[in-house]
XYZ file of C-alpha atoms in Angstrom:
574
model
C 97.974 66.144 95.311
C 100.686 68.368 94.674
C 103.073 69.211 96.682
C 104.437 72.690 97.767
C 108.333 73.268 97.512
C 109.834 75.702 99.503
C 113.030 77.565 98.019
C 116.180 77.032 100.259
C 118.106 80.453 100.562
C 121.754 79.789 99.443
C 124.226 81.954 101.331
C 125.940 84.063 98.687
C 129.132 86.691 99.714
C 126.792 89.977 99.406
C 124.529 87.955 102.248
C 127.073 87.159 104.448
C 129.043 90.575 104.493
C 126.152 92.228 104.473
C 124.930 89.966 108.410
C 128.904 90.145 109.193
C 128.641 94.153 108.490
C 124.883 94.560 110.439
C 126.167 92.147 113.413
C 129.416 94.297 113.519
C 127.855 97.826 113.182
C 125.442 96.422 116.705
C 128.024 95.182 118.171
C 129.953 98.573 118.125
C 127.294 100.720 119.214
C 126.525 98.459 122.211
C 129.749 98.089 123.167
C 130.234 101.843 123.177
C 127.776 102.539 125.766
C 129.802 99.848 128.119
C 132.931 101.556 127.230
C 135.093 103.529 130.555
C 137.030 104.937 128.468
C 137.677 108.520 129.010
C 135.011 111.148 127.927
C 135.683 114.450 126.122
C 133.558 116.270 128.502
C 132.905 115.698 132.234
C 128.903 115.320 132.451
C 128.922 114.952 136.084
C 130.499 118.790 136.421
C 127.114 119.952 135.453
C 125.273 121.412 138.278
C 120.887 120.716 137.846
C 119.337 124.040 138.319
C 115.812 122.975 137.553
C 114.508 122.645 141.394
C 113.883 125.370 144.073
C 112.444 127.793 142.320
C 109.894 129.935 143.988
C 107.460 132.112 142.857
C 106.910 135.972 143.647
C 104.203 134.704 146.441
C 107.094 132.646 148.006
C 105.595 128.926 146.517
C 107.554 126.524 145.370
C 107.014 126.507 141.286
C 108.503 124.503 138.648
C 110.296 125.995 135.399
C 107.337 124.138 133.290
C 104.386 126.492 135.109
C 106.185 129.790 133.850
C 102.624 130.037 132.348
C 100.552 129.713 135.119
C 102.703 131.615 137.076
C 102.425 134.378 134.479
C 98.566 133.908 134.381
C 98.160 134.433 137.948
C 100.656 137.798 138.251
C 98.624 139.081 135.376
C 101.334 138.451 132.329
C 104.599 138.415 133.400
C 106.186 135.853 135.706
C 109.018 135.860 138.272
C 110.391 133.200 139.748
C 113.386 133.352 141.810
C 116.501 130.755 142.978
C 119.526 131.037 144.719
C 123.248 130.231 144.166
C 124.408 127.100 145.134
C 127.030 128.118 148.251
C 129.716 125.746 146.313
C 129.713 127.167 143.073
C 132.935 129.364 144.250
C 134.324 129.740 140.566
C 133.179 131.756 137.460
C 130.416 129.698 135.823
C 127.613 129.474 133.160
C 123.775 129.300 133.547
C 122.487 127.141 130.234
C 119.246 125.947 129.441
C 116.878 126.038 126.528
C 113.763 128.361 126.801
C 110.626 127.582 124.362
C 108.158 131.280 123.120
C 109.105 133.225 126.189
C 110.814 136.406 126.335
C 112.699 137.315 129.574
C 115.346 138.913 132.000
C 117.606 137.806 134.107
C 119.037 139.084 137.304
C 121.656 138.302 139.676
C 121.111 140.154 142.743
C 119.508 143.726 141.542
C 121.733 143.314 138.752
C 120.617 142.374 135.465
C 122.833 140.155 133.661
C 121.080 138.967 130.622
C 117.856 140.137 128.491
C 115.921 138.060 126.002
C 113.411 140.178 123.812
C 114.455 139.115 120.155
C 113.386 140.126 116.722
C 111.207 138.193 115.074
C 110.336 137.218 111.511
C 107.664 136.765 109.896
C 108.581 133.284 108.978
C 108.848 132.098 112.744
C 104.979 133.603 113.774
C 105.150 135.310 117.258
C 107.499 133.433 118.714
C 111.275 132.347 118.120
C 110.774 128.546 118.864
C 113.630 126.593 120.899
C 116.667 128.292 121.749
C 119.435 127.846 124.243
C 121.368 130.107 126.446
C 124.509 130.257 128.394
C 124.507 133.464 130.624
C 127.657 133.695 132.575
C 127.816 134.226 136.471
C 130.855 135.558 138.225
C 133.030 134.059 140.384
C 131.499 134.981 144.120
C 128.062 134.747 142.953
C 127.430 131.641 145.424
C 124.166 132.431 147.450
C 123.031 135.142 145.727
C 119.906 135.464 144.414
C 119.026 134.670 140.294
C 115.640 135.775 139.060
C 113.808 135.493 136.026
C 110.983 137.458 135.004
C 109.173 136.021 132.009
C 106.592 137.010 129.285
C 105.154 134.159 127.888
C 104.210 134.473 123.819
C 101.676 132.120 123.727
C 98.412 131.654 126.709
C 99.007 127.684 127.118
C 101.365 125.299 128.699
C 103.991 125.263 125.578
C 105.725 128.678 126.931
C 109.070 127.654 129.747
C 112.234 126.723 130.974
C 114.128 123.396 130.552
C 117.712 121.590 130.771
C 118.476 124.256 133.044
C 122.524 123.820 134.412
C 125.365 125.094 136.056
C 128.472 124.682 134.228
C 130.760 124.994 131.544
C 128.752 125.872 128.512
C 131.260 123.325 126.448
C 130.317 120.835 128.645
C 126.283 121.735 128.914
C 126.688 121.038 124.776
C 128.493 117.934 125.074
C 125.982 117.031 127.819
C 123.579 117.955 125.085
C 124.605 116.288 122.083
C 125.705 113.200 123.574
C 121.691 112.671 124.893
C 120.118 113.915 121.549
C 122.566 112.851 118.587
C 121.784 109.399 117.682
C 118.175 110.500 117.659
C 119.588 113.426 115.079
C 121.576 110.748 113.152
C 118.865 109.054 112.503
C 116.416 111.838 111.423
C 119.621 112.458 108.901
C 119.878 108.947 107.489
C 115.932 109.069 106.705
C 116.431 112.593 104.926
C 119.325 111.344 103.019
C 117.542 108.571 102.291
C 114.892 110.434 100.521
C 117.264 112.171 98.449
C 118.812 108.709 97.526
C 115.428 107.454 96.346
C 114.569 111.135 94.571
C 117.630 110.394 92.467
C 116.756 106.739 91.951
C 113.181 108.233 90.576
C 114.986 110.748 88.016
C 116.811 107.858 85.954
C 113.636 105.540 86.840
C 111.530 106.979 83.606
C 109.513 104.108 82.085
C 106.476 103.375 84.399
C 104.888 106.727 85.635
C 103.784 104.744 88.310
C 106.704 103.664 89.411
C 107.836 106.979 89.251
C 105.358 108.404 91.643
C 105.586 106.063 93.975
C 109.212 106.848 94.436
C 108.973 110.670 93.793
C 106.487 110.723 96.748
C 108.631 108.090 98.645
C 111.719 110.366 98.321
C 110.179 113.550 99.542
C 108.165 111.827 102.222
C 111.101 110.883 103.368
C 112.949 114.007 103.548
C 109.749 116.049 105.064
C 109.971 113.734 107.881
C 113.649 113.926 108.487
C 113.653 117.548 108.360
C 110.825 117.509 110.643
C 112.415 114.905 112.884
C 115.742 116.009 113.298
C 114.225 119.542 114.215
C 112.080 117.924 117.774
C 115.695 116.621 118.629
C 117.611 120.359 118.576
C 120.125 119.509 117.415
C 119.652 121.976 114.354
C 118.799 124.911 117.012
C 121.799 124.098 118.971
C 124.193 123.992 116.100
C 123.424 126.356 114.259
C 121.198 129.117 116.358
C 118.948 130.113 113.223
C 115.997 129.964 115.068
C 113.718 131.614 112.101
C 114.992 129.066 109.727
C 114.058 125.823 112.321
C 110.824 127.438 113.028
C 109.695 127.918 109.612
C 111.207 124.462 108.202
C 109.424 122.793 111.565
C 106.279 124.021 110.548
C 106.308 123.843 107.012
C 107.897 120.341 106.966
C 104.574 119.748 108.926
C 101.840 121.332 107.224
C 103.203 119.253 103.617
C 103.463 116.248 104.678
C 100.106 114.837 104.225
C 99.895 115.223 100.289
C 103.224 112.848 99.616
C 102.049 110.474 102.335
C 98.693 110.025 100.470
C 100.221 109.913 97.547
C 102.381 107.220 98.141
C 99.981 104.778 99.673
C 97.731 105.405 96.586
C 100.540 104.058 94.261
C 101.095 101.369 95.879
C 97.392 99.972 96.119
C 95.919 97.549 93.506
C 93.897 99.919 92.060
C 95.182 103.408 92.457
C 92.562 105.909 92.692
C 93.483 109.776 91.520
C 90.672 111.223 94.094
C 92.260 110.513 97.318
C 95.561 112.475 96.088
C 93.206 115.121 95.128
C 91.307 115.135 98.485
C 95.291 115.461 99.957
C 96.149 117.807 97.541
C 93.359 120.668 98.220
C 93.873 119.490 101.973
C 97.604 120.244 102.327
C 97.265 123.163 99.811
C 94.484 124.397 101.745
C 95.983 124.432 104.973
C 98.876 126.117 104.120
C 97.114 128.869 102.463
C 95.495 129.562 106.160
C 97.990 129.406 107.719
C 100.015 131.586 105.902
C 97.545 133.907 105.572
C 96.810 134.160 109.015
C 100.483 134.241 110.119
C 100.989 137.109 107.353
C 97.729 139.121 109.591
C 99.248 138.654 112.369
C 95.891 136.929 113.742
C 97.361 133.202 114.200
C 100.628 132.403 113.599
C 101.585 128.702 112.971
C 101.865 127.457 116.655
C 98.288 128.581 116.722
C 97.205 127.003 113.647
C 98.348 123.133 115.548
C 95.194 122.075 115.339
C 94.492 122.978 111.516
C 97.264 121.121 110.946
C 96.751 117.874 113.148
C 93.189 117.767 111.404
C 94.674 117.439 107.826
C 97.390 115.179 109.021
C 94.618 112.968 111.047
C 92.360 113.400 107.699
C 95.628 111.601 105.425
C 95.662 109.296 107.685
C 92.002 108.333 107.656
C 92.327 108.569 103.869
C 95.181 106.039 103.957
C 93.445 103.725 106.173
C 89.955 104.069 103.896
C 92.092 102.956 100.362
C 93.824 100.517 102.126
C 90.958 98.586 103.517
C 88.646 99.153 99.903
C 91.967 98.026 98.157
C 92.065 94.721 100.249
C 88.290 94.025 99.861
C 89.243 94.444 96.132
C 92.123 92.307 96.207
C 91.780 88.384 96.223
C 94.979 87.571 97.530
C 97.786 90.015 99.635
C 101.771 89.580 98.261
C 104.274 89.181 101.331
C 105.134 92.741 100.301
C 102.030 93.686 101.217
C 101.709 92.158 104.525
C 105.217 93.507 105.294
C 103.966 97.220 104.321
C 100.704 96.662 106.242
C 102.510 95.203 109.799
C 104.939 97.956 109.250
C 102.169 100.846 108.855
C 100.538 99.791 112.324
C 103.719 99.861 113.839
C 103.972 103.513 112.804
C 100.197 104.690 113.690
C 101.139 103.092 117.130
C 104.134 105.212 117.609
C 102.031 108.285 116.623
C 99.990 107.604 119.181
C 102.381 107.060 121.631
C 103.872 110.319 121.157
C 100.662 112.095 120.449
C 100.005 110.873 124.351
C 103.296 112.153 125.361
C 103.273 115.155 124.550
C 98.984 115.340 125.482
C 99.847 113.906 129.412
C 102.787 116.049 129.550
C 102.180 119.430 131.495
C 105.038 121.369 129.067
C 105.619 119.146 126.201
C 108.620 116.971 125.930
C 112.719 117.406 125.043
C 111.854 115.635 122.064
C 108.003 115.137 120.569
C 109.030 112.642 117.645
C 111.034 109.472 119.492
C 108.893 107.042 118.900
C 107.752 108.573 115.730
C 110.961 108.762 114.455
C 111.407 105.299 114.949
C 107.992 103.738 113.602
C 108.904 106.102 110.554
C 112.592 104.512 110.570
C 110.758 100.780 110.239
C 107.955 102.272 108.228
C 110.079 103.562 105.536
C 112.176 100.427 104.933
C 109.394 98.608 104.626
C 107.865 101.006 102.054
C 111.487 100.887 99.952
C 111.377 96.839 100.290
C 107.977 97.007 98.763
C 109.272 100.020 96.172
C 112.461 98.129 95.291
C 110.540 94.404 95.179
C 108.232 96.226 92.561
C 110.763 98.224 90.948
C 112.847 94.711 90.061
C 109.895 93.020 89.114
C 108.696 95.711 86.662
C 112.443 95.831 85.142
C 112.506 92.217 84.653
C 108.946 92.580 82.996
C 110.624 95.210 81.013
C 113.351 93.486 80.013
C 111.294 90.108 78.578
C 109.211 92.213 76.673
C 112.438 94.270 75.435
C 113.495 90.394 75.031
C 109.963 89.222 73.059
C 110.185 93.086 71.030
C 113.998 92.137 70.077
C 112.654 88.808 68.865
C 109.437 90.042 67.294
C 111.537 92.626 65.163
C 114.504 91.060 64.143
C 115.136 88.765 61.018
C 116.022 84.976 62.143
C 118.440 84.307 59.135
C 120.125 87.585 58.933
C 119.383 89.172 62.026
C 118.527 92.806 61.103
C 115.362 94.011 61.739
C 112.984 92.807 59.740
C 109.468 93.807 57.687
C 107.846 94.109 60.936
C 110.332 96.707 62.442
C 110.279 98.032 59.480
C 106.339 99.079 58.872
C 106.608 100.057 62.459
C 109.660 102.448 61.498
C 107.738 103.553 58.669
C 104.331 104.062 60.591
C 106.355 106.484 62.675
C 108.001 108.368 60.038
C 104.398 109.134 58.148
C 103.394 110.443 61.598
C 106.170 112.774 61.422
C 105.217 113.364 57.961
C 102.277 115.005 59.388
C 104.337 117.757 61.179
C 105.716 121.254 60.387
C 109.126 119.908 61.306
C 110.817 119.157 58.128
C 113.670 116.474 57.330
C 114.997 115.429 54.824
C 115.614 111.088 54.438
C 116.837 108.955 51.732
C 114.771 105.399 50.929
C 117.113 102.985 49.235
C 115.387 99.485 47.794
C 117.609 97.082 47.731
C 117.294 93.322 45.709
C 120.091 90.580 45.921
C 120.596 88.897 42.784
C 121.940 85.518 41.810
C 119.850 83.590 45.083
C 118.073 81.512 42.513
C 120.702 80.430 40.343
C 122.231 79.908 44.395
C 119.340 77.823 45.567
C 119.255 75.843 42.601
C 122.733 74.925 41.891
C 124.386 74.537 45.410
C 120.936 74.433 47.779
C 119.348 76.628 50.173
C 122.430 76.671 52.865
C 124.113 78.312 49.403
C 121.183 80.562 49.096
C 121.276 81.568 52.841
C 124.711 82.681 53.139
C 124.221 84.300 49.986
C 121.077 86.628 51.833
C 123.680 87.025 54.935
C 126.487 88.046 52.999
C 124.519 90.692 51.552
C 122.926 91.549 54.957
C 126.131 91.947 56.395
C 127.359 94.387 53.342
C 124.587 96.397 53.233
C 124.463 96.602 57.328
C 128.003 97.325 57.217
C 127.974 100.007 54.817
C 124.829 101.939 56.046
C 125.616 101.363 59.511
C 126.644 104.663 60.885
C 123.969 106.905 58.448
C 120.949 104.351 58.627
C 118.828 101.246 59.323
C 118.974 98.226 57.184
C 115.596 96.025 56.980
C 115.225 92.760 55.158
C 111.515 92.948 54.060
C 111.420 90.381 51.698
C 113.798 87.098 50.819
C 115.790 88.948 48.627
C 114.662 92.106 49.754
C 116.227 95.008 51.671
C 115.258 98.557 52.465
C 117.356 101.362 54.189
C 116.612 104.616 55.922
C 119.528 107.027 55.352
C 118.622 109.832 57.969
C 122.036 111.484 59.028
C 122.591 114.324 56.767
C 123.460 115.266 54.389
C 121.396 112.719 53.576
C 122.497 112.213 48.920
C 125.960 112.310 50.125
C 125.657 110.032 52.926
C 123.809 107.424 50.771
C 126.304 107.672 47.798
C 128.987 107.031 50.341
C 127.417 103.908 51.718
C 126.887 102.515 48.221
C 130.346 103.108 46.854
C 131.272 101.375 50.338
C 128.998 98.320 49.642
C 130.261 98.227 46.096
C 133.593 98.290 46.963
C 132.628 95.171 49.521
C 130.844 93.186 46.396
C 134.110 93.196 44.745
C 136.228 92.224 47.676
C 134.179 89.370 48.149
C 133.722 88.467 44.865
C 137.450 88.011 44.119
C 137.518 85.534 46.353
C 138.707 82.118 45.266
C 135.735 80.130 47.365
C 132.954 81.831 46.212
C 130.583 80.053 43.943
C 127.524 82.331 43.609
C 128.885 86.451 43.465
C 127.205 88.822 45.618
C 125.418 91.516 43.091
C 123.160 93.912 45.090
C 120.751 95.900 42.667
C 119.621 99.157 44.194
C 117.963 102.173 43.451
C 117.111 105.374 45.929
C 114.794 108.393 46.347
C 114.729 111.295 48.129
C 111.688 111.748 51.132
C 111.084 115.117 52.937
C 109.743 114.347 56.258
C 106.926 116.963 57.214
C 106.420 118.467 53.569
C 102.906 116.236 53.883
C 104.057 114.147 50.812
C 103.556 110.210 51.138
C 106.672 108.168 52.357
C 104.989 105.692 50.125
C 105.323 107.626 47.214
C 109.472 107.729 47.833
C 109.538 104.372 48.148
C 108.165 103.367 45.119
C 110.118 105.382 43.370
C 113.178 104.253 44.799
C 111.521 100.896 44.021
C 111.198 101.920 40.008
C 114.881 103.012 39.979
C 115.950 99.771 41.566
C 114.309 97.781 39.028
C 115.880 99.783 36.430
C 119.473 99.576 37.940
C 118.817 95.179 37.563
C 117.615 95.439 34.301
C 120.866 97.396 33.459
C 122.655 94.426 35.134
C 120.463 91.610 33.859
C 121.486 93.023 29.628
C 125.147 93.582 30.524
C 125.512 89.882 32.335
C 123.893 88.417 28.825
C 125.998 90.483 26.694
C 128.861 88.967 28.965
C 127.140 85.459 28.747
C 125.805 85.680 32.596
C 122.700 85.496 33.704
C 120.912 87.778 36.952
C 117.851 86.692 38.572
């Protein structure tokens, strides 16, 4: 019986900087949050104004109900707090509201209104926003009320991370809760562009290609998308049109790429399920923006159009996964890796899909666990990309290896009469075109290798065929290809114009050579090249064939030239 052996794992430099590095970068973050060191902001300044609010009735409410309050006062809701008696000094009121327009009062006075314009790109309603309305210094006990019109008739329409406090301080408050969650939506966008990038100079395996096209913008859909439930975007930058409609959009495309992806990585890819995605995604975006454009449904109101195409890519997925496996013998460690890592992520959509169901109002931020099941997931899908990707390129490069060998003359080592039919196959395809070019075919014949072979032996008569190898490859170099298709026997393609003078050049070159060499002291056997040449039009229709034996008669001619002046000088050619 044989035995298995298991590889050891040498520790190289790049593995131990890169544990050193990871070990490091953990260490830092953990020891951050144990750091007393001094803040920038003071967190603990910040007043929470979330409790004690009542409702017009006098009952206690929370800032979550604003629509059931609203339902029950027949549209609009007010709700009502007080002061606290120790906020003495000028201060700020910030929180974020979420589709509900309003007006705020302190006292009888009103001190803030909320009624924005909207475009058509955000639906009815603005999305997530955050305010800081300013409250005088003496304020303390007096009344604040809000009286709100909720867009929407459901439970995503109120009030949240409601504070007293400097607004500098509510932000820092803010972004020191929500940024690593942002930094992290940012790394997997960035990510995707890295692997977009990667696909553009990635150009010999179209499957390779797709699978990291649809990897790349997978990847950046769901960072968009992600770093939008944390924000941070909204509080940045305030464009609340522009978050709203990439939220949504981001959304309603990300089926098709996740489909897609999945399908290139199975055994047997299968076009139909990227077609089933594509009308899906297409499909649903075509409502939507339809019905947002009628101003019957905007996108908020479309939810569950789009949950049912993202729930039907991921039935889809799970459906050409499973037929894949039952047509698969045997599952790579890639694959395992890619299917551990896939449940991991349906789990965490789950989770948050529960969150944000059980909740009465939603939650600060709907994709935490997604965002992290998508972090794993996507690593694991670029392991498997990148395993594949170095696999195919080391496939690529032994048969770039086994096409070098195939094509290239042992002795000499120019290509030889196999590259060389293959060359000429092409060019009488080309012949076939409207596209015209003009060529030069030069036949080429070594004399003296017989009188070599005979007299000194074949290591004579091979140097002999290299010397003139290396002349003729020499000369032609820059304008052509040189093939040895025969023992004697060379051909060159002169295709850098103008083409004549080109190919007059190159001889003159590789006559000049002969003669260098041939003065030589050493040499026993001299290097005489007979050739002979004939113009080929590429795309006039006319048979490359035809050229060459015509360059083949004038060659001929050319050594029987040479063989009656070497007897009138008492030589001999062969």
């Amino acid at each position: 019986m044989s035995r298995k052996t298991s590889k050891k794992i040498r520790p190289n430099g790049e593995n131990i900087f890169a544990i050193v590095f990871l070990l490091m970068f953990i260490g830092v973050i953990c020891a951050s949050y144990r750091s007393m060191g001094v803040k920038p902001y003071n967190g603990s300044s910040l007043v929470d104004f979330s409790e004690g609010w009542t409702a017009e009735d006098g009952s206690q409410t929370e800032l979550s109900d604003i629509h059931e309050v609203a339902t029950a006062s027949g549209g609009k809701a007010e709700i009502t707090n007080y002061i606290p008696q120790d906020v003495t000094t000028a201060t700020e009121l910030n929180f974020r509201s979420r589709a509900v327009f309003f007006e705020v009062y302190i006292g009888n006075e009103e001190v803030y209104r909320y009624y924005p314009m909207i475009g058509h790109l955000c639906g009815r309603s603005y999305g997530s926003t955050f305010h800081h309305i300013h409250i005088p210094a003496g304020s303390d006990g007096e009344s604040i009320k809000i009286i709100a019109e909720p867009i929407y008739d459901d439970d995503s329409c109120f009030f949240n991370m409601m504070k007293l406090g400097d607004s500098g301080d509510f932000y820092q408050w803010f972004m020191g809760n929500h940024f690593l969650s942002f930094l992290l939506s940012i790394i997997i966008f960035f990510f995707g562009i890295i692997i977009l990038l990667f696909a553009i100079l990635v150009r010999n395996d179209d499957r390779v290609v797709i699978n990291l096209i649809s990897l790349g913008f997978l990847a950046m859909l769901s960072g968009v998308w992600s770093a939008l439930q944390t924000l941070v975007p909204q509080m940045i930058f305030g464009n609340q049109e522009l978050c709203q409609g990439l939220n949504y959009l981001a959304l309603i495309m990300l089926p098709y790429p996740a489909v897609c992806f999945f399908n290139s990585m199975l055994n047997k890819p299968k076009k139909i399920y990227e077609t089933i995605s594509l009308y899906i995604t297409l499909g649903g975006l075509l409502v939507c923006e339809v019905l947002n454009i009628a101003r019957i449904n905007d996108f908020h109101e479309m939810l569950p159009v789009i949950h049912s195409s993202e729930l039907t890519a991921l039935v889809i997925i799970i459906v050409a996964i499973i037929f894949d496996m039952k047509n698969k013998d045997e599952s790579s460690d890639t694959d395992k890796v890619m299917f551990i890592a896939f449940g991991f992520f349906v789990i965490c959509v789950l989770i948050d899909m529960l969150r944000y169901v059980l909740s009465d109002n939603g939650v600060d931020d709907n994709g935490f666990f997604i965002r992290i099941g998508f972090f794993i997931c996507i690593f694991a899908m670029a392991y498997r990309s990148i395993r594949n990707l170095i696999n195919f390129m080391k496939l690529a490069a032994q048969t770039e290896t086994i096409k070098k060998i195939a094509y290239s003359d042992a002795l000499t080592g120019v290509p030889n009469r196999a590259a060389f039919v293959h060359e000429e196959s092409i060019l009488q395809k080309l012949n076939d075109d409207d596209d015209r070019k003009e060529m030069i075919i030069c036949q080429m014949d070594l004399n003296n290798l017989k009188k070599a072979n005979d007299l000194y032996g074949h290591r004579c008569g091979d140097e002999l065929i290299m010397r003139a190898a290396n002349v003729i490859n020499v000369s032609f170099g820059d304008i052509g290809t040189c093939y040895r298709v025969g023992g004697d026997e060379f051909t060159v393609f002169v295709i850098k114009e103008p083409v004549r003078e080109n190919c007059e050049k190159a001889l003159q070159h590789m006559q000049d050579m002969e003669k260098e060499y041939n003065s030589r002291k050493e040499v026993k056997v001299p290097l005489n090249i007979a050739y002979g040449y004939a113009l080929a039009v590429v795309g006039s229709g006319t048979s490359i064939e035809h050229a060459e034996r015509k360059a083949d008669d004038n060659m001929y001619e050319m050594k029987r030239r040479m063989k009656e002046n070497s007897l009138v000088a008492g030589g001999s050619v062969k």
